[in-house]
Tab-separated table of C-alpha atoms and ligand atoms in Angstrom:
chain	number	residue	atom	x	y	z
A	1	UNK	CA	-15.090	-3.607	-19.523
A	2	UNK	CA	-15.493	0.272	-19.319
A	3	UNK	CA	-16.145	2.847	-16.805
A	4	UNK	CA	-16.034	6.134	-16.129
A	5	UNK	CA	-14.052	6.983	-12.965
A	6	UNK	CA	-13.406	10.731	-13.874
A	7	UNK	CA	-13.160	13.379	-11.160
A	8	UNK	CA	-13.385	10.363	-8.737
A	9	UNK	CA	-11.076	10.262	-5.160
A	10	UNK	CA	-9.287	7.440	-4.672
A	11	UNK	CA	-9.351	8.132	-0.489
A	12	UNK	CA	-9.759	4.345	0.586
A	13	UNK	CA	-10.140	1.136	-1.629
A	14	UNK	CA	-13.080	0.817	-0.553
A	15	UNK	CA	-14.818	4.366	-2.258
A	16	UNK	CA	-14.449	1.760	-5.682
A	17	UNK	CA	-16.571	-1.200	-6.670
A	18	UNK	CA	-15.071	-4.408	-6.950
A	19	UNK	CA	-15.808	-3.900	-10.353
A	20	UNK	CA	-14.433	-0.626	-10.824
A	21	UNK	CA	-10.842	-2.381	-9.467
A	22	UNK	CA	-10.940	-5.009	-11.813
A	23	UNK	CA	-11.207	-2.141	-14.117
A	24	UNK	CA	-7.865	-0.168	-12.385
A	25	UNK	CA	-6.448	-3.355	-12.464
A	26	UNK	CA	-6.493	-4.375	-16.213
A	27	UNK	CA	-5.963	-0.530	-17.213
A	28	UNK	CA	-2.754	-0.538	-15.311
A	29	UNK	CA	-1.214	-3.966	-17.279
A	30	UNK	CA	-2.383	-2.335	-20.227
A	31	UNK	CA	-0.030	0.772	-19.113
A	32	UNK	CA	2.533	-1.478	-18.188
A	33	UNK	CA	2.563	-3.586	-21.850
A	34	UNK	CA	2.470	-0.360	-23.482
A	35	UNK	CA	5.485	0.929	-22.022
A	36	UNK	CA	7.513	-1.998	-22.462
A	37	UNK	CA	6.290	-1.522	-25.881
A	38	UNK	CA	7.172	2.193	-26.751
A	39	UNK	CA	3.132	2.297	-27.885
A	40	UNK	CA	2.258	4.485	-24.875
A	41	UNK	CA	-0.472	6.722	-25.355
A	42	UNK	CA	0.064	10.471	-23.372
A	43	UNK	CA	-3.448	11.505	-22.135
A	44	UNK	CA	-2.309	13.422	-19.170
A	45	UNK	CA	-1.471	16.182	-21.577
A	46	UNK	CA	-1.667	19.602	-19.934
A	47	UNK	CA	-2.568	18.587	-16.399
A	48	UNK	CA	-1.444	19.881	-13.307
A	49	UNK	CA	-0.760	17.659	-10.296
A	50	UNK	CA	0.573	18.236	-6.726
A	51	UNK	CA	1.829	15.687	-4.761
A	52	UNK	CA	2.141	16.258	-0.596
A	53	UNK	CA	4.271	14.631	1.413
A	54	UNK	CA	3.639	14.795	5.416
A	55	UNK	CA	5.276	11.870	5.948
A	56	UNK	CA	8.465	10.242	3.696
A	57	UNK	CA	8.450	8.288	0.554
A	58	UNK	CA	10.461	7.007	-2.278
A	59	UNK	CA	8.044	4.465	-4.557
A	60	UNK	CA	4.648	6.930	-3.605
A	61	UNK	CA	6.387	9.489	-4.726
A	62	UNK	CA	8.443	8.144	-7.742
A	63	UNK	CA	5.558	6.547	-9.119
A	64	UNK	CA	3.323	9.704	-9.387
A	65	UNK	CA	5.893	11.822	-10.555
A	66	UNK	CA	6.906	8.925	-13.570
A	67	UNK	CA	3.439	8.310	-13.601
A	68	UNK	CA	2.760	12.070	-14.711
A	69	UNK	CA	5.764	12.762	-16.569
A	70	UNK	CA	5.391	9.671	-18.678
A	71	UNK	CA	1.537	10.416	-19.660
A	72	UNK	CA	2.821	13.996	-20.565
A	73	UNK	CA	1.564	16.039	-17.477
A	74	UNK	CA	2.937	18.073	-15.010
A	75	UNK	CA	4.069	17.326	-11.481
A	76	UNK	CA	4.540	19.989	-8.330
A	77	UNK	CA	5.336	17.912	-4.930
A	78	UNK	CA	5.262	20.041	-1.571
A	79	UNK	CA	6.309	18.515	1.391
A	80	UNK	CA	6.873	20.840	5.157
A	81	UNK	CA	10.228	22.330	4.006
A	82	UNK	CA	9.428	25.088	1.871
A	83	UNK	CA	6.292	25.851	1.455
A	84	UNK	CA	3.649	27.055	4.253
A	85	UNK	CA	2.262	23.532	4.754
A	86	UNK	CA	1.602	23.218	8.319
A	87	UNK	CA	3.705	25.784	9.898
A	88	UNK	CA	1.985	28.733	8.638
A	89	UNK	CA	-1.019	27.583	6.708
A	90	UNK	CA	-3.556	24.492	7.735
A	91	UNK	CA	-4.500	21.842	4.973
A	92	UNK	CA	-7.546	22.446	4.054
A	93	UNK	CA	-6.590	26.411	3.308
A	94	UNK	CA	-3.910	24.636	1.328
A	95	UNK	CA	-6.589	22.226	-0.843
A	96	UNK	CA	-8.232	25.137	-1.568
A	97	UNK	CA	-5.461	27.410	-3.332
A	98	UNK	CA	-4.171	24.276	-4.663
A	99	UNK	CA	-7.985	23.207	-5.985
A	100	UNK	CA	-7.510	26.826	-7.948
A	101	UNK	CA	-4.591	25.679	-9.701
A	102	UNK	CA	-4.398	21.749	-10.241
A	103	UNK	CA	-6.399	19.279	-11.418
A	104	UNK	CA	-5.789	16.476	-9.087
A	105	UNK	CA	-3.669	16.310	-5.574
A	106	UNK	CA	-2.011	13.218	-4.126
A	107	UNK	CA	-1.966	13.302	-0.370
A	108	UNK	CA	0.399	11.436	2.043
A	109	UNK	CA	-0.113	12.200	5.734
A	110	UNK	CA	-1.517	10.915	9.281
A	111	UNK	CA	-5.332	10.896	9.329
A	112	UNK	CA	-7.734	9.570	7.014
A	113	UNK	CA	-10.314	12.805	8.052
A	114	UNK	CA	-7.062	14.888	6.537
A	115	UNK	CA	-7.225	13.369	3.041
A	116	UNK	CA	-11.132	13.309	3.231
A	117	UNK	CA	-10.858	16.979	4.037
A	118	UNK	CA	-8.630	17.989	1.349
A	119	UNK	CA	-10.799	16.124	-1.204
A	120	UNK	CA	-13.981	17.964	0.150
A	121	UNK	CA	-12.247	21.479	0.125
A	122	UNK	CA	-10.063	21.253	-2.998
A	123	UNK	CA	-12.638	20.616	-5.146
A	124	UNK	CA	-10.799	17.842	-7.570
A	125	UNK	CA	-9.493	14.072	-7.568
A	126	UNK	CA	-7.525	13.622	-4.514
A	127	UNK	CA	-5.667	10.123	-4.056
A	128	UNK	CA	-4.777	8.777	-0.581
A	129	UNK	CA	-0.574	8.152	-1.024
A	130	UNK	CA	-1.084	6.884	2.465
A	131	UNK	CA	-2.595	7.554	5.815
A	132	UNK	CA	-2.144	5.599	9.215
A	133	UNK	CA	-5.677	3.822	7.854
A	134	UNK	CA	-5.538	3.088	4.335
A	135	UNK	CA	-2.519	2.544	1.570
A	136	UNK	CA	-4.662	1.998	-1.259
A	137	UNK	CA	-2.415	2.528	-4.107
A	138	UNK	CA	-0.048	0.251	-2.192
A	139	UNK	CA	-2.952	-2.483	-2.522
A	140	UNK	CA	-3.657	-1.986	-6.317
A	141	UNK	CA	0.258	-2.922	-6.973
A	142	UNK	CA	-0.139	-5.925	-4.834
A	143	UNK	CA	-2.964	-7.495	-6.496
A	144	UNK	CA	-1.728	-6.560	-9.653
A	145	UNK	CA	1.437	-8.355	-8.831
A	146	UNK	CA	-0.510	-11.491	-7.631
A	147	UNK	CA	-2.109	-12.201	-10.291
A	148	UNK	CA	0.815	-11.878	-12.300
A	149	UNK	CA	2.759	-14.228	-10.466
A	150	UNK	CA	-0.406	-16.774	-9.777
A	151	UNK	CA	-1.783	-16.560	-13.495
A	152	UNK	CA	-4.722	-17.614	-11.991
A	153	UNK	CA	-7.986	-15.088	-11.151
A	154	UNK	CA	-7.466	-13.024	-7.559
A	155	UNK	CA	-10.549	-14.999	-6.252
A	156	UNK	CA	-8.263	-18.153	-6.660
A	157	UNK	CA	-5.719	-17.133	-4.750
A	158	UNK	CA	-4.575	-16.626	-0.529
A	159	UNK	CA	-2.597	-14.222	0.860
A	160	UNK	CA	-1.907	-14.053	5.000
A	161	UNK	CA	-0.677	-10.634	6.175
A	162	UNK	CA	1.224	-11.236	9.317
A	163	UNK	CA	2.205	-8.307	11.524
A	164	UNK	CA	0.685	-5.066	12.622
A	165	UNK	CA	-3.108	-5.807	11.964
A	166	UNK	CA	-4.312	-2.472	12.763
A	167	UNK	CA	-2.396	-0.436	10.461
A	168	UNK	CA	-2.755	1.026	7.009
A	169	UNK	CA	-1.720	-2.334	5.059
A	170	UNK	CA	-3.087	-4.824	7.113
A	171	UNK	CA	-6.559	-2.687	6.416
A	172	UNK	CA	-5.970	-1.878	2.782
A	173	UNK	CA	-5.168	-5.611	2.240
A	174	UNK	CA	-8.167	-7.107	3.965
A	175	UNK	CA	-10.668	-3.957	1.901
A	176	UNK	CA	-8.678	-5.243	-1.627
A	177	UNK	CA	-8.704	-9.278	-0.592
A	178	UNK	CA	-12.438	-9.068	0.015
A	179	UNK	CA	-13.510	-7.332	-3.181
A	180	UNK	CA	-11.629	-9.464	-4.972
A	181	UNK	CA	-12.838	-12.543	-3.656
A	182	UNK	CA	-9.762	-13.907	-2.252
A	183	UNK	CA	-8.922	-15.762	0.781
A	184	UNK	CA	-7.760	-13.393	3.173
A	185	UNK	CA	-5.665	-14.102	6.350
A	186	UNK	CA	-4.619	-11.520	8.792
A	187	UNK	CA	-2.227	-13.038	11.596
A	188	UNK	CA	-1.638	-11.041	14.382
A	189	UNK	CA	-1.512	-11.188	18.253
A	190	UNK	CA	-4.971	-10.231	19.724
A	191	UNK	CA	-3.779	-7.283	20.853
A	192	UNK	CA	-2.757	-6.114	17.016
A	193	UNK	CA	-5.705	-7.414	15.447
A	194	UNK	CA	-7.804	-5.552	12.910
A	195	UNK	CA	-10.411	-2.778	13.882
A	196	UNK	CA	-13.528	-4.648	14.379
A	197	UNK	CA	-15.618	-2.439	12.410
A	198	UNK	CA	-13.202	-2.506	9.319
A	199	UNK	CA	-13.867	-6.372	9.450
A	200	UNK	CA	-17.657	-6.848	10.043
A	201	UNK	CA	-17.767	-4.370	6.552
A	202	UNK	CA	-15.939	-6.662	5.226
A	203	UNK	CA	-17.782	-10.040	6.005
A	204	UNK	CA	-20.787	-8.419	5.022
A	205	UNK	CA	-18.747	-7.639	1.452
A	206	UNK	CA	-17.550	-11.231	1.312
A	207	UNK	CA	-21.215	-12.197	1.588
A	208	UNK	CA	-21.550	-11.145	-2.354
A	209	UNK	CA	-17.567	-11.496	-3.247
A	210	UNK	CA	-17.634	-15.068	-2.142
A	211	UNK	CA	-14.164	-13.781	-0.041
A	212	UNK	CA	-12.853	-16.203	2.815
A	213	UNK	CA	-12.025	-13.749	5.707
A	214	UNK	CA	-9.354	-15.668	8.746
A	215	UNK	CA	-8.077	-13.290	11.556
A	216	UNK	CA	-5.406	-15.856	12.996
A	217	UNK	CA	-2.804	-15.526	16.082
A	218	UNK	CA	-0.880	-18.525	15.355
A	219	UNK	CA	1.200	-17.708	12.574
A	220	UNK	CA	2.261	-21.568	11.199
A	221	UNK	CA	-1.481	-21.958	11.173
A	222	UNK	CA	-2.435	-19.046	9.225
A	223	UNK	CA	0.349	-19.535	6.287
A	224	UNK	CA	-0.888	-22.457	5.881
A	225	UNK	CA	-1.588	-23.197	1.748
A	226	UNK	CA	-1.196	-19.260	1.195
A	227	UNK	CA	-0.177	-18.761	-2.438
A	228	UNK	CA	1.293	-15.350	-0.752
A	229	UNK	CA	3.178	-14.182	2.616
A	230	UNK	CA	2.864	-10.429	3.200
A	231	UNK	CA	4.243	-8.460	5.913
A	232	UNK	CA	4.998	-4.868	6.618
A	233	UNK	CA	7.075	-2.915	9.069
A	234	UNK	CA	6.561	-3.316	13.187
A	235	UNK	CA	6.652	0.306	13.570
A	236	UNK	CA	4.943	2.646	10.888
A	237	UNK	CA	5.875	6.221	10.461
A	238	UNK	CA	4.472	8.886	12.721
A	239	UNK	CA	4.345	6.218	15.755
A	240	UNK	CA	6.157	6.923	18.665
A	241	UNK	CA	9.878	5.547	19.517
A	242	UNK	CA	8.867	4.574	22.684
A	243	UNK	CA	6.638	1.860	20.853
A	244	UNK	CA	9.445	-0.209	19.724
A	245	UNK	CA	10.210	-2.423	22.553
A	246	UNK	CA	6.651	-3.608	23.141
A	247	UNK	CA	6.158	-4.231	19.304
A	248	UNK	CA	9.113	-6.354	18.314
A	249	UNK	CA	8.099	-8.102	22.126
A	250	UNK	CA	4.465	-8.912	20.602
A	251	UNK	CA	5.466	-9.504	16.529
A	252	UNK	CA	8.769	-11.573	17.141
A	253	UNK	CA	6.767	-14.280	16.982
A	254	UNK	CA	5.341	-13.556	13.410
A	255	UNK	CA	8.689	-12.516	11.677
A	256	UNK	CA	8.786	-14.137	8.187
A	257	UNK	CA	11.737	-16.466	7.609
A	258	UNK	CA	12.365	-19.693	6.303
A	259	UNK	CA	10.659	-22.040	8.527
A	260	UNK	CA	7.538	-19.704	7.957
A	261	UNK	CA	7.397	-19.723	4.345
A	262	UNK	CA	8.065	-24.189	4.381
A	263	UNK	CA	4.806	-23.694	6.942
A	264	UNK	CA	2.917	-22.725	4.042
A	265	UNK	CA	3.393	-26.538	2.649
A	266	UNK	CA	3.287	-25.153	-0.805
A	267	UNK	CA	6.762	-24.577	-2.603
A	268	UNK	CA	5.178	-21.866	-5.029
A	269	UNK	CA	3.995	-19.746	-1.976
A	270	UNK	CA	6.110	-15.767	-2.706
A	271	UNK	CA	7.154	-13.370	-0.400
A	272	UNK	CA	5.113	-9.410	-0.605
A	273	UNK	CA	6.377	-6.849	1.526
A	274	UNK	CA	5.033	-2.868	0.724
A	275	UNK	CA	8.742	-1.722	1.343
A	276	UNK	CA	10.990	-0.550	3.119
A	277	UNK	CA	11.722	-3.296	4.726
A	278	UNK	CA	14.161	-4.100	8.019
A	279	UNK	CA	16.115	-7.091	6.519
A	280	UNK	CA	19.655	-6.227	7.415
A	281	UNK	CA	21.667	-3.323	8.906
A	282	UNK	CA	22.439	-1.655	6.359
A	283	UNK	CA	20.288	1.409	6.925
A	284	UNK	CA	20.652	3.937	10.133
A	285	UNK	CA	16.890	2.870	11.677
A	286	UNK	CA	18.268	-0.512	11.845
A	287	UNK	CA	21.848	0.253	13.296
A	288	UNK	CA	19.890	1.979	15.584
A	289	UNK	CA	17.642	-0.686	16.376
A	290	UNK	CA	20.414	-3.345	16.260
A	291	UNK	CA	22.144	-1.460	19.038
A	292	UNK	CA	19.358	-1.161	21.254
A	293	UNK	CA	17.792	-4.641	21.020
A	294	UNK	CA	20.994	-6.945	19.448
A	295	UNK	CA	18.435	-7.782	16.178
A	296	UNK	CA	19.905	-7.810	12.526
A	297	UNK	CA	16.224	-8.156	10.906
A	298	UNK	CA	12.810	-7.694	12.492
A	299	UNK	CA	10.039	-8.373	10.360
A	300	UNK	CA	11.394	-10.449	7.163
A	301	UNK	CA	14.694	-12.362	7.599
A	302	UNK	CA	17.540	-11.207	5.224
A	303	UNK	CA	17.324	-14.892	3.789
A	304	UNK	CA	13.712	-14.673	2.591
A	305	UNK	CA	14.154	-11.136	0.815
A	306	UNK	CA	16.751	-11.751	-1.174
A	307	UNK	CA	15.348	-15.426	-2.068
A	308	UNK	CA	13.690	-16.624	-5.486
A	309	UNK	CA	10.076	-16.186	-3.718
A	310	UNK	CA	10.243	-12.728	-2.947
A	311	UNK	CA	8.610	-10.419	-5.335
A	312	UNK	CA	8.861	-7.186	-3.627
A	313	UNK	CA	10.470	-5.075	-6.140
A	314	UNK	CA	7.919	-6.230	-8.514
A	315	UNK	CA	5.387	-4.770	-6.677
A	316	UNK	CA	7.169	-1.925	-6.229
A	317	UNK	CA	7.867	-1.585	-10.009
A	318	UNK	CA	4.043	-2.200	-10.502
A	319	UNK	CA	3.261	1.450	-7.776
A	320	UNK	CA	3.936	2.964	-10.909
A	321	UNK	CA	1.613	0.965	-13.554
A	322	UNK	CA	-1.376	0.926	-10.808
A	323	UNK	CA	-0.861	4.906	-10.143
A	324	UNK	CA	-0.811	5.596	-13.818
A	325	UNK	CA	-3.551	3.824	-14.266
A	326	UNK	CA	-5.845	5.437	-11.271
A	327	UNK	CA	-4.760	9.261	-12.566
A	328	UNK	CA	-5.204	8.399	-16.098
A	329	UNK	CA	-8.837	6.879	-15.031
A	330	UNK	CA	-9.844	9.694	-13.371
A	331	UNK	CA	-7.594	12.395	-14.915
A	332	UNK	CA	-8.014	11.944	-18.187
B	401	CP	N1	5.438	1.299	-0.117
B	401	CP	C1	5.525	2.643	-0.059
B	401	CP	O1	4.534	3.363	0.057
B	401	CP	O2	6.783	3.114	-0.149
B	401	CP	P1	7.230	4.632	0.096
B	401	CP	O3	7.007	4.925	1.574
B	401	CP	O4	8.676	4.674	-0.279
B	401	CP	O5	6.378	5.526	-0.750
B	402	NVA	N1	2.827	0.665	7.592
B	402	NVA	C1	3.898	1.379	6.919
B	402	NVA	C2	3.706	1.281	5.442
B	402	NVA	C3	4.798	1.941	4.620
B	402	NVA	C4	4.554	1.856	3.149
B	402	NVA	C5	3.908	2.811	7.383
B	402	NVA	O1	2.833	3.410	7.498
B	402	NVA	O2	4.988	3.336	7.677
């Protein structure tokens, strides 16, 4: 299977066929074997890319900047300190000098218009490194990483995403799950639960995917038979602190321990989370959090991270194969 996906935007999952993902899909193990293998071939050669950072990262960023460097390229990442980004200069002024003088531009930042607006004014390739809508990089490593683990085909497989239904994951998840073909559960209270219009899209996509689309509230219920668990943090960046009380009020309920993943009934079921995760104290957000509401783990107990099902820094590993594989598809 071939296709040509160069000078394409990779804003949301859903600007792709489910075809075309397949395609990303196999490309990136292809990257990854060839790696392991010392056979990898640099076709990145003498391109210029700029990665922005509104917001923070650590795999987004890592994995373009390997990504690049490891397909022979060249990487310049801007964030707000130090260059005129926002203080001095809007974003779509910036797409346009930095249209003039790279080939493709990663964006990380708030609104999905914002990365839709940089791709319009810049002129070349601009992937979405995450928005408050869509993470769809994020989503290419997962399913990669599920159908590694499974060894089946996606549209064998379940996942249930349990937490913040409105967010960038739960939405990136449900746009990947569908065009895939997979049975898709997103558990949620009501009050959390996906935008409506995101979803009836996506029934009318399952219609030809042959996906099985659940939005649940009872989280026992949803797990049931899923092949994966997924969850994400209760509070994404860029929401405000005052947030946090309400949140862990509602999602309590839905944190993923033990007793969770035995709901599943199925011994083989693994553990996803995007990362970073609050699993112990051991960073300042959760001392902080600790002392305010007396909690040592929010949405994954430290138990179920560190166990044999969890395959998070597999997926994390795999932001870097998927990347590759989307900037030398549309790069190269
Ligand atoms: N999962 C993810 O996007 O991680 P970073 O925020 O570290 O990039
Ligand atoms: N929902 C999280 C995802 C982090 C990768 C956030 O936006 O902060």
């Amino acid at each position: 299977m071939s296709f040509n996906l160069r000078n394409r935007s990779l804003l949301d999952l859903i600007d792709f066929s489910p075809r075309e993902v397949l395609y990303l899909l196999d490309l990136a193990a292809e990257l990854k074997r060839a790696k392991a293998a010392g056979t990898e071939v640099q076709r990145l050669k003498g391109k210029n890319v700029a990665l922005i950072f509104e917001k923070a990262s650590t795999r987004t960023r890592c994995a373009f900047e390997v990504a690049v460097h490891d397909q022979g390229g060249h990487v310049s990442t801007l964030d707000s300190v130090g260059t005129q980004l926002g203080h001095k200069e809007s974003l779509k002024d910036t797409a346009r000098v930095l249209g003039r003088m790279f080939d493709g531009i990663e964006y990380r930042g708030f609104h999905q218009s914002v990365v839709q607006d940089i791709a319009r004014c810049s002129h070349v390739p601009v992937w979405n490194g995450l928005t408050d809508e869509a993470h769809p990089t994020q989503v290419l490593a997962d399913l990669m990483t599920m159908a590694e683990f499974a060894q089946k085909p996606l549209h064998e497989l379940s996942f249930c995403f349990l937490g913040d239904a409105r967010f960038n994951m739960a939405c990136s998840l449900l746009v990947g799950g569908t065009q895939m073909g997979m049975d898709v559960r997103l558990c949620s209270p009501a009050a959390l639960a996906p935008p409506a219009a995101l979803l009836a899209k996506m029934r009318e996509l399952a219609l030809s995917t042959g996906a099985k689309i659940r939005c649940e509230t009872d989280p026992r219920r949803a797990v049931q038979g899923a092949d994966f668990v997924y969850t994400d943090v209760w509070v994404s960046m860029g929401e405000a602190d005052a947030v946090w009380q309400q949140r862990i009020e509602q999602l309590l309920p839905y944190q993923v321990n033990r007793s969770l993943m035995e709901a599943t009934g199925k011994p083989s079921s693994r553990f996803m989370h995007c990362l970073p995760a609050f699993h112990n104290l051991e960073t300042e957000q959760g001392r902080q959090v600790h002392e305010r509401f007396g909690l040592s783990e929010l949405e994954v107990s430290d138990e179920v991270f560190e166990s044999e099902t969890s395959i998070v820094f597999t997926q994390a590993e795999n932001r870097l194969h998927t990347i590759k594989a989307v900037l030398v598809a549309t790069l190269a």
